[in-house]
Amino acid sequence: MARKHRVTAAKSGIGQVLPKAPTGIDGFDEISLGGLPSRRTTLIMGGPGTGKSVFALQTLVGAARKHQQAGIFVAFEENIAAIFANAATFDWGLPALARKRLFFMNAQLSPAFVATGDFDLGGMLAMLEAKQLEIGAQCVVFDGIDVLLSLLRTPRARMREIYRLRDWLTRRELTAIITSKIGGEGASTDATDYGFMQFMVDCVVRFDRRMEQGIPVRRLEISKYRGSAFAPGEFPLSFGPHGMEVASPGATDVPQEVSTERASTGFVGLDQMLGGGLFRGSSTLITGAPGTSKTTLAGLFAESACRRGERTLFVSFDEGGERVRRNLKSVGIDLDMHLKSGLLQMYSGRTDTVNPEEHLLRIAAQIAGHRPRCVVIDPLSALSRTGALSSARAIGNRLIYTLRDRHVTTVITALVDGDDPKAESTELQISTVADNWIQLSYLVRGGERNRALTIVKSRGTRHSNQVRELILTDTGLALADVYSSGGEVLMGTLRWEKEVEEESRMLIREAESAQKRRELQFAEADTAARITALQLDLERHRAALALYSRDDAARHVSSGERQTEVRRLRGANIADSAATPERRATRFAAKTRGNGNDQKRARRGQ
């Protein structure tokens, strides 16, 4: 029974992965999870100017350039010369490919065929089959099939030719792309006329172009993909020198790679407040009212990165790179040398003519080309003026996630409206996504408007919670401590006056302390001198006493010797005369003590 199930599964293709043909279009292969279905048919639908033909031709060019696959392009609407002229804006090298691997067929019908209104695709398909065998084509594009179908008189005839085409494609096992207009002038108002085509094909991609606040916005959506999953929703697209680019949502998983390495902001005071700088790969949001030096802080970060030899991308909206460099140079930030060396690349975009999605694609192209390690976007809030706010928010979040996935250290500035220092939120609501949030504000007091800097959040760091005054000078930025007086923060002149007052008080305290120190040192020296004098006087008295004691003993010894000699001369007892001077001295001392005791008893009245 198990063997039977395996045979059945093998015959039905269960468990096999649907083969896909990569389009080579950045972003589309990601949302389609690999490209278009291989050897099957894809229908590309959309209004005029949405990029259907570019998508089909770019897919054909990508297969020829990257996979050396030959292909056939059948044009029902444009002539071949116009197609080549339009493709010349891209770096595809289409003429060279046309000579090697691509074949272009001009299938525009003549007025005679249109007059009769009765024709079929049999002859054309026979010619294409012969060409396929000749060049070994593996893919084919039918561009503008709606033009052909519109010339047929009845819906029955249209359906007949479509099924004829489907059967031919199935038999030839070609990877096919069919483009058709919907919703435009001269085309069907909706897909109902050719609705059966959507059921016939295996993959359907819808292109759309709409106006949002006066700015054209292009998007595409995969609405059908048999046998494969795909990313749902609409995705913005843009056109660059390499062709069409689609903004994919990026990785769905949160990257696990983190770094403990720090990168300086270029501002020593801010690095200290952040506990050592920014973490590598982190995103930092600098918000503030106009003129609070957001761009200056961003410029310091870019200059610091370039000084470390790191490739940096500086993106500015609504302000040209020349103007940005001139303004930064006025405060001591010179980016010219880094721009010349190639470490710094600047991109400037206008937000009144380009939609946020296209800006996202252009920035992504800049990042892919320059491969920066640090990126500055100034200000990201400008995107909110170009279209729907929800779209700008999505673009801002997607941009931050993209840079974070690439482990790029990013500094983003955003404008907040009003002078209220408590108004910290931005319209883009990207503060919750950013790792660090630095708020710049004004404090108006005492007839002055002064800048203040505070760190609202800094993930993973023990950052300062202090409000510091941000001072802008000709030599750059500086941070000053602020004073609180009566519950209010003092800045500017009031801070200067407070500093002068504090300095005067400190000088007075230092002078008083020095005077007191000198007085105590003098008293200490005086006491020490007197102690030394008394010590010398004590030594002198001790020496005198010892001398006196020796003289007194000597006098008694001499007296005893004279008495002994006198006795000897007078014939006294020889024993007494033989007494040694020491014994006489001992007796003298005992006699002395006895006299002393007698004197004491006499004083006590004994």
XYZ file of C-alpha atoms in Angstrom:
606
model
C 0.000 0.000 0.000
C 2.863 2.406 0.879
C 4.562 1.685 -2.443
C 1.299 2.404 -4.229
C 1.022 5.807 -2.527
C 4.605 6.672 -3.523
C 3.915 5.776 -7.161
C 0.735 7.823 -7.136
C 2.502 10.814 -5.639
C 5.298 10.611 -8.186
C 2.857 10.548 -11.054
C 0.860 13.489 -9.755
C 3.888 15.585 -8.838
C 2.952 15.787 -5.156
C 5.888 16.931 -3.082
C 7.724 18.492 -6.024
C 8.730 22.129 -5.875
C 7.310 24.262 -8.663
C 10.208 25.235 -10.958
C 10.551 28.980 -11.357
C 12.296 31.273 -13.783
C 14.000 34.246 -12.069
C 13.122 37.579 -13.626
C 16.301 39.347 -12.508
C 14.137 42.270 -11.323
C 15.277 43.449 -7.902
C 12.568 42.838 -5.372
C 10.143 40.910 -7.569
C 11.935 37.587 -7.238
C 11.720 38.066 -3.447
C 7.983 38.698 -3.287
C 7.333 35.898 -5.821
C 9.698 33.574 -3.914
C 11.850 32.845 -6.938
C 10.363 34.402 -10.054
C 7.706 33.433 -12.602
C 6.486 29.854 -13.081
C 8.829 28.086 -15.462
C 7.311 26.673 -18.685
C 3.973 28.173 -17.763
C 2.112 31.361 -18.669
C 1.995 34.602 -16.703
C -0.473 37.387 -17.386
C 0.681 40.959 -16.771
C -2.252 43.375 -16.455
C -2.330 47.099 -15.894
C -3.123 50.528 -17.231
C -1.009 52.432 -19.708
C 2.362 53.585 -18.418
C 2.461 51.206 -15.479
C 5.554 49.299 -16.664
C 4.091 46.110 -18.131
C 6.273 46.093 -21.249
C 9.397 46.991 -19.285
C 8.711 44.124 -16.877
C 8.272 41.635 -19.720
C 11.279 42.819 -21.708
C 13.521 43.027 -18.623
C 12.614 39.439 -17.745
C 13.585 38.363 -21.250
C 16.856 40.328 -21.048
C 17.634 38.881 -17.596
C 17.205 35.321 -18.834
C 19.471 36.018 -21.794
C 22.207 37.802 -19.822
C 22.312 35.719 -16.648
C 21.198 32.302 -17.875
C 22.114 32.470 -21.587
C 18.527 31.608 -22.532
C 17.230 32.617 -25.920
C 13.862 34.370 -26.087
C 11.246 35.797 -28.427
C 9.480 39.165 -28.058
C 6.238 39.622 -30.003
C 5.083 43.237 -30.163
C 1.421 43.864 -30.977
C 1.349 47.506 -30.002
C 4.739 49.161 -30.482
C 7.072 48.782 -33.413
C 10.490 47.276 -32.862
C 12.363 50.534 -33.381
C 10.340 52.224 -30.616
C 11.012 49.317 -28.268
C 14.765 49.586 -28.833
C 14.671 53.357 -28.386
C 12.790 53.070 -25.126
C 15.109 50.335 -23.838
C 18.171 52.473 -24.585
C 17.578 54.331 -21.304
C 18.589 51.155 -19.467
C 22.013 49.517 -19.401
C 20.817 46.246 -20.891
C 22.798 46.276 -24.118
C 19.655 45.261 -25.975
C 21.044 45.532 -29.555
C 23.879 43.118 -28.737
C 21.474 40.675 -27.103
C 19.169 40.912 -30.101
C 21.981 39.744 -32.353
C 22.794 36.747 -30.133
C 19.852 35.404 -28.186
C 16.751 37.526 -28.664
C 14.336 37.672 -31.550
C 11.869 40.530 -31.976
C 8.726 40.104 -34.094
C 6.703 43.078 -35.207
C 3.109 41.763 -34.951
C 1.268 44.994 -35.584
C -1.607 44.216 -37.905
C -1.985 46.046 -41.177
C -5.152 48.092 -41.971
C -6.224 45.370 -44.418
C -6.484 42.795 -41.659
C -8.348 45.250 -39.468
C -10.868 45.915 -42.262
C -11.740 42.259 -42.661
C -11.900 41.599 -38.935
C -11.549 37.906 -39.542
C -8.159 36.434 -38.846
C -6.443 34.039 -36.460
C -3.053 33.475 -34.850
C -2.339 30.219 -36.631
C 0.087 31.660 -39.143
C 1.973 33.723 -36.593
C 2.323 30.809 -34.184
C 3.698 28.635 -36.962
C 6.375 31.235 -37.657
C 7.200 31.496 -33.946
C 7.488 27.733 -33.653
C 10.008 27.679 -36.446
C 11.955 30.503 -34.795
C 11.902 28.731 -31.466
C 13.443 25.657 -33.022
C 15.998 27.793 -34.799
C 17.353 29.711 -31.806
C 16.341 27.289 -29.026
C 14.111 29.849 -27.300
C 12.864 28.957 -23.832
C 10.748 32.010 -23.127
C 8.406 34.227 -25.105
C 6.644 37.541 -24.547
C 3.366 38.588 -26.173
C 3.270 42.323 -25.508
C -0.076 44.073 -25.887
C -2.340 41.086 -26.593
C -5.314 43.351 -25.920
C -4.559 45.231 -29.138
C -4.938 42.034 -31.081
C -8.083 40.947 -29.259
C -9.738 44.320 -29.727
C -9.609 43.810 -33.497
C -11.658 40.653 -33.344
C -15.354 41.157 -33.864
C -16.906 38.889 -31.276
C -16.013 37.713 -27.773
C -16.248 34.173 -29.118
C -13.501 34.895 -31.615
C -11.342 36.454 -28.888
C -11.748 33.446 -26.651
C -10.970 31.136 -29.557
C -7.660 32.828 -30.278
C -6.688 32.997 -26.627
C -7.234 29.278 -26.214
C -5.345 28.694 -29.455
C -2.443 30.609 -27.929
C -2.703 28.712 -24.636
C -2.606 25.337 -26.374
C 0.389 26.384 -28.428
C 2.301 27.552 -25.355
C 1.506 24.333 -23.512
C 2.679 22.256 -26.416
C 5.893 24.220 -26.839
C 6.690 24.227 -23.053
C 7.707 27.871 -23.110
C 7.909 30.255 -20.182
C 5.434 32.837 -21.447
C 4.519 36.381 -20.472
C 1.368 37.988 -21.872
C 0.746 41.679 -21.254
C -2.656 43.317 -21.492
C -3.994 46.770 -20.769
C -6.918 47.356 -18.475
C -8.557 50.520 -17.303
C -6.898 52.915 -19.729
C -8.138 54.957 -22.624
C -8.780 52.737 -25.603
C -8.636 49.631 -23.502
C -11.108 47.653 -21.556
C -12.437 49.474 -18.526
C -11.881 46.444 -16.403
C -10.844 42.854 -16.647
C -14.279 41.508 -17.457
C -13.666 41.486 -21.212
C -10.596 39.327 -20.797
C -11.470 37.830 -17.450
C -11.218 34.320 -18.818
C -7.485 34.953 -19.380
C -6.917 35.139 -15.633
C -8.386 31.669 -15.239
C -6.350 30.352 -18.124
C -2.901 31.370 -16.913
C -0.958 30.155 -13.870
C 0.230 33.543 -12.564
C -1.332 37.004 -12.678
C 0.516 40.225 -11.849
C -1.429 43.484 -11.746
C 0.269 46.822 -12.289
C -1.247 50.064 -11.045
C -0.483 53.743 -11.397
C -2.323 56.346 -9.382
C -1.964 59.935 -8.276
C -1.433 60.666 -4.588
C -1.386 64.358 -3.713
C -0.324 65.202 -7.248
C 2.520 62.676 -7.356
C 2.312 59.534 -9.553
C 2.738 56.299 -7.652
C 3.318 52.914 -9.312
C 2.684 49.594 -7.606
C 2.327 45.941 -8.523
C 0.553 43.035 -6.914
C 0.666 39.292 -7.474
C -2.997 38.327 -7.425
C -2.622 34.693 -8.490
C 0.159 32.122 -8.440
C -0.794 28.471 -8.876
C 1.292 26.015 -6.903
C 3.360 28.598 -5.051
C 3.180 30.982 -2.142
C 3.951 34.664 -2.635
C 4.069 37.885 -0.653
C 0.572 39.394 -0.555
C -0.171 43.079 -0.983
C 0.906 45.931 -3.214
C 4.555 46.824 -3.601
C 5.964 50.068 -4.993
C 8.127 49.984 -8.078
C 10.482 52.384 -9.697
C 12.705 52.680 -12.721
C 16.440 53.203 -12.528
C 19.391 52.834 -14.886
C 19.223 49.055 -14.517
C 15.509 48.861 -15.241
C 12.574 48.184 -12.968
C 13.045 47.764 -9.233
C 10.434 46.569 -6.783
C 10.533 47.461 -3.106
C 10.256 44.137 -1.371
C 9.285 44.025 2.293
C 12.630 42.463 3.208
C 13.296 39.673 5.617
C 10.366 38.567 7.725
C 12.575 37.362 10.565
C 14.194 39.722 13.036
C 17.993 39.509 12.600
C 19.757 38.128 15.630
C 23.145 39.681 14.967
C 24.026 42.451 17.409
C 27.239 44.250 18.215
C 28.696 45.736 21.366
C 31.127 47.864 19.373
C 30.601 51.585 19.717
C 30.770 54.220 16.986
C 31.351 57.844 17.881
C 28.761 60.448 16.972
C 31.589 62.899 16.353
C 30.419 64.925 19.346
C 32.356 64.147 22.511
C 29.722 65.515 24.832
C 26.988 63.456 23.207
C 29.158 60.326 23.281
C 29.568 60.801 27.021
C 25.824 61.211 27.496
C 25.281 57.989 25.499
C 27.760 56.096 27.612
C 30.406 55.813 24.888
C 28.695 56.409 21.537
C 26.265 54.494 19.331
C 26.132 50.732 18.977
C 27.175 49.433 15.566
C 24.189 48.704 13.377
C 21.824 50.762 15.517
C 19.440 53.434 14.286
C 19.308 56.853 15.926
C 16.472 59.322 15.533
C 17.175 63.029 16.064
C 13.987 65.052 16.350
C 13.492 68.737 16.832
C 11.956 71.949 15.585
C 13.470 73.760 12.584
C 16.867 75.280 13.360
C 17.699 73.155 16.372
C 20.902 71.806 14.712
C 19.607 68.395 13.680
C 21.547 68.530 10.408
C 24.663 69.700 12.217
C 24.569 66.670 14.508
C 24.014 64.428 11.489
C 26.929 66.097 9.690
C 29.201 65.513 12.681
C 28.294 61.842 12.600
C 29.047 61.602 8.854
C 32.365 63.416 9.226
C 33.362 61.197 12.149
C 32.559 58.053 10.162
C 34.635 59.250 7.209
C 37.553 60.085 9.499
C 37.455 56.482 10.661
C 37.715 55.434 7.011
C 34.144 54.113 6.806
C 32.056 54.472 3.663
C 29.150 56.807 4.356
C 25.972 57.769 2.520
C 24.376 61.164 3.220
C 20.772 61.414 2.003
C 19.144 64.843 2.057
C 15.597 65.676 1.052
C 14.620 69.003 -0.481
C 18.131 70.401 -0.050
C 21.010 69.883 -2.453
C 24.334 68.404 -1.434
C 26.210 71.638 -2.228
C 24.004 73.608 0.115
C 24.335 70.995 2.853
C 28.134 71.004 2.626
C 28.277 74.816 2.654
C 26.085 75.073 5.735
C 28.023 72.399 7.586
C 31.332 74.023 6.718
C 30.175 77.231 8.436
C 30.183 75.358 11.744
C 33.509 73.627 11.165
C 32.317 70.421 9.460
C 34.176 69.935 6.176
C 32.867 67.070 4.037
C 34.550 68.070 0.763
C 37.710 66.027 1.267
C 35.702 62.903 2.107
C 33.500 63.446 -0.934
C 36.577 63.674 -3.142
C 38.127 60.565 -1.627
C 34.981 58.573 -2.384
C 34.302 57.650 1.229
C 31.283 59.943 1.280
C 28.454 59.799 -1.219
C 25.604 62.276 -1.154
C 22.133 61.816 -2.595
C 19.545 64.571 -2.713
C 15.914 64.103 -3.663
C 12.907 66.340 -4.057
C 9.819 65.237 -2.237
C 7.386 67.310 -4.270
C 7.937 65.340 -7.462
C 8.860 61.829 -6.344
C 6.711 59.574 -4.223
C 8.043 57.942 -1.023
C 8.152 54.481 -2.597
C 10.398 55.658 -5.362
C 12.639 57.447 -2.883
C 12.918 54.172 -0.986
C 13.988 52.393 -4.156
C 16.514 55.089 -5.033
C 18.029 55.006 -1.561
C 18.181 51.219 -1.719
C 20.020 51.510 -5.040
C 22.469 53.986 -3.486
C 23.090 51.608 -0.596
C 23.599 48.653 -2.915
C 26.047 50.629 -5.046
C 28.059 52.432 -2.363
C 27.854 49.707 0.343
C 28.101 52.228 3.214
C 28.778 51.353 6.813
C 27.093 54.516 8.047
C 24.044 56.316 6.627
C 22.540 59.728 7.341
C 18.993 60.596 6.245
C 18.073 64.246 6.693
C 15.168 64.671 7.252
C 13.091 61.530 6.859
C 9.985 63.438 7.906
C 10.005 65.138 4.484
C 8.506 61.951 3.051
C 5.294 62.618 4.912
C 4.696 65.666 2.713
C 4.840 63.712 -0.534
C 1.886 61.379 -0.207
C -0.317 59.499 2.120
C 0.926 59.575 5.680
C 0.393 55.846 6.094
C 2.566 55.206 3.058
C 5.308 57.483 4.370
C 5.197 55.703 7.731
C 5.535 52.333 6.047
C 8.436 53.571 3.951
C 10.202 55.019 7.000
C 9.862 51.791 8.952
C 10.921 49.695 5.967
C 13.977 51.875 5.424
C 15.068 51.540 9.041
C 14.569 47.776 8.976
C 16.528 47.496 5.716
C 19.492 49.401 7.139
C 19.359 47.419 10.354
C 19.343 44.132 8.432
C 22.481 45.288 6.633
C 24.079 46.191 9.991
C 24.452 49.829 8.924
C 24.761 52.440 11.661
C 22.121 55.030 10.834
C 21.302 58.551 11.970
C 17.912 59.886 10.913
C 16.577 63.367 11.513
C 12.902 64.207 11.716
C 11.055 67.452 12.098
C 8.545 68.092 14.846
C 6.093 70.938 14.607
C 5.849 73.763 17.096
C 8.080 75.100 19.842
C 6.658 73.005 22.617
C 9.662 71.181 24.128
C 7.322 68.405 25.196
C 6.215 67.758 21.594
C 8.622 64.912 20.872
C 6.590 62.617 18.623
C 6.868 62.672 14.843
C 4.247 62.144 12.185
C 6.132 59.129 10.867
C 5.977 57.448 14.280
C 9.384 55.867 13.843
C 10.545 56.635 17.362
C 9.372 53.210 18.487
C 11.460 51.518 15.792
C 14.666 53.516 16.335
C 17.179 52.272 18.919
C 18.154 55.752 20.114
C 16.125 58.920 20.291
C 17.726 62.343 20.771
C 15.407 65.292 21.200
C 16.427 68.870 20.394
C 14.197 71.691 21.558
C 14.075 75.410 22.239
C 13.811 77.020 25.643
C 12.636 80.627 25.526
C 13.383 82.561 28.702
C 14.754 85.950 29.594
C 14.262 87.251 26.061
C 16.389 84.489 24.528
C 15.793 81.317 22.519
C 18.281 78.645 23.461
C 18.723 75.066 22.248
C 18.454 72.108 24.596
C 19.477 68.490 24.045
C 18.207 65.456 25.879
C 18.295 61.717 25.250
C 14.798 60.287 25.328
C 15.926 56.691 24.973
C 19.019 54.654 24.153
C 18.523 50.921 24.163
C 21.213 48.935 25.944
C 23.029 51.944 27.418
C 23.005 53.743 30.723
C 22.490 57.121 29.140
C 22.304 60.506 30.769
C 18.916 61.838 31.789
C 20.131 65.432 31.940
C 18.919 68.327 29.825
C 21.995 70.027 28.388
C 22.249 73.337 26.601
C 23.431 72.924 23.000
C 25.652 75.829 21.983
C 26.387 76.453 18.306
C 29.630 78.341 17.637
C 31.867 79.019 14.651
C 34.052 76.102 15.676
C 31.259 73.623 16.180
C 28.882 72.398 18.830
C 29.334 72.369 22.567
C 27.265 71.172 25.480
C 26.902 73.189 28.659
C 25.463 72.260 32.012
C 22.227 73.937 32.857
C 21.201 75.393 36.192
C 17.967 74.919 37.979
C 16.719 77.834 39.978
C 13.329 77.824 41.621
C 12.317 74.786 39.609
C 13.254 76.392 36.276
C 16.135 75.568 33.963
C 18.499 78.438 33.209
C 20.183 78.728 29.809
C 21.932 81.365 27.771
C 22.565 84.673 29.534
C 20.789 83.518 32.669
C 23.088 80.497 32.748
C 26.101 82.778 32.146
C 25.078 85.050 35.011
C 24.607 82.026 37.215
C 28.015 80.720 36.210
C 29.659 84.093 36.983
C 27.912 84.200 40.344
C 28.987 80.667 41.128
C 32.535 81.441 40.014
C 32.683 84.549 42.260
C 31.424 82.567 45.205
C 33.947 79.889 44.529
C 36.800 82.435 44.378
C 35.698 83.942 47.685
C 35.491 80.509 49.279
C 38.919 79.634 47.926
C 40.404 82.905 49.286
C 38.831 82.354 52.688
C 39.986 78.814 52.738
C 43.526 79.835 51.801
C 43.593 82.479 54.550
C 42.340 80.022 57.133
C 44.863 77.475 55.958
C 47.710 79.964 56.339
C 46.566 80.919 59.847
C 46.448 77.334 60.943
C 49.839 76.640 59.410
C 51.289 79.628 61.310
C 49.753 78.448 64.588
C 51.095 74.978 63.988
C 54.569 76.319 63.291
C 54.455 78.562 66.378
C 53.411 75.705 68.631
C 56.085 73.460 67.206
C 58.746 76.157 67.788
C 57.673 76.610 71.365
C 57.694 72.867 71.948
C 61.225 72.727 70.546
C 62.388 75.563 72.821
C 60.853 73.923 75.857
C 62.453 70.644 74.909
C 65.839 72.339 74.682
C 65.297 74.065 78.017
C 64.399 70.714 79.582
C 67.548 69.151 78.224
C 69.594 72.041 79.550
C 68.149 71.701 83.067
C 68.721 67.956 83.023
C 72.337 68.485 82.034
C 72.832 71.073 84.782
C 71.308 68.788 87.351
C 73.560 65.919 86.365
C 76.614 68.174 86.526
C 75.622 69.469 89.896
C 75.153 65.941 91.234
C 78.599 64.856 90.056
C 80.286 67.936 91.580
C 78.522 67.428 94.869
C 79.623 63.789 95.080
C 83.163 64.782 94.202
C 83.225 67.360 96.940
C 82.186 64.772 99.568
C 84.812 62.292 98.343
C 87.562 64.916 98.577
C 86.448 65.846 102.090
C 86.617 62.218 103.211
C 90.094 61.752 101.805
C 91.326 64.855 103.607
C 89.858 63.600 106.881
C 91.504 60.189 106.367
C 94.816 61.826 105.749
C 94.401 63.968 108.822
C 93.611 60.932 110.935
C 96.571 59.088 109.522
C 98.819 61.957 110.394
C 97.325 62.081 113.881
C 97.644 58.272 114.281
C 93.989 57.357 113.958
C 92.681 53.818 113.468
C 94.088 52.366 110.329
C 90.853 50.562 109.525
C 89.010 53.771 109.243
C 91.777 55.228 107.244
C 91.732 52.183 104.915
C 88.081 52.719 103.943
C 87.714 53.182 100.290
C 86.286 56.350 98.864
C 83.294 54.335 97.644
C 82.396 53.170 101.076
C 82.708 56.666 102.366
C 80.479 57.840 99.615
C 77.949 55.138 100.556
C 77.988 56.144 104.106
C 77.633 59.754 103.063
C 74.565 58.911 101.054
C 73.035 56.910 103.898
C 73.757 59.739 106.219
C 72.176 62.083 103.772
C 69.050 59.948 103.573
C 68.994 59.712 107.334
C 69.195 63.406 107.602
C 66.367 63.689 105.148
C 64.202 61.278 107.119
C 64.999 63.141 110.288
C 63.992 66.334 108.665
C 60.687 64.802 107.491
C 59.932 63.450 110.945
C 60.764 66.818 112.362
C 58.299 68.466 110.012
C 55.598 65.917 111.003
C 56.384 66.692 114.691
C 57.684 63.263 115.526
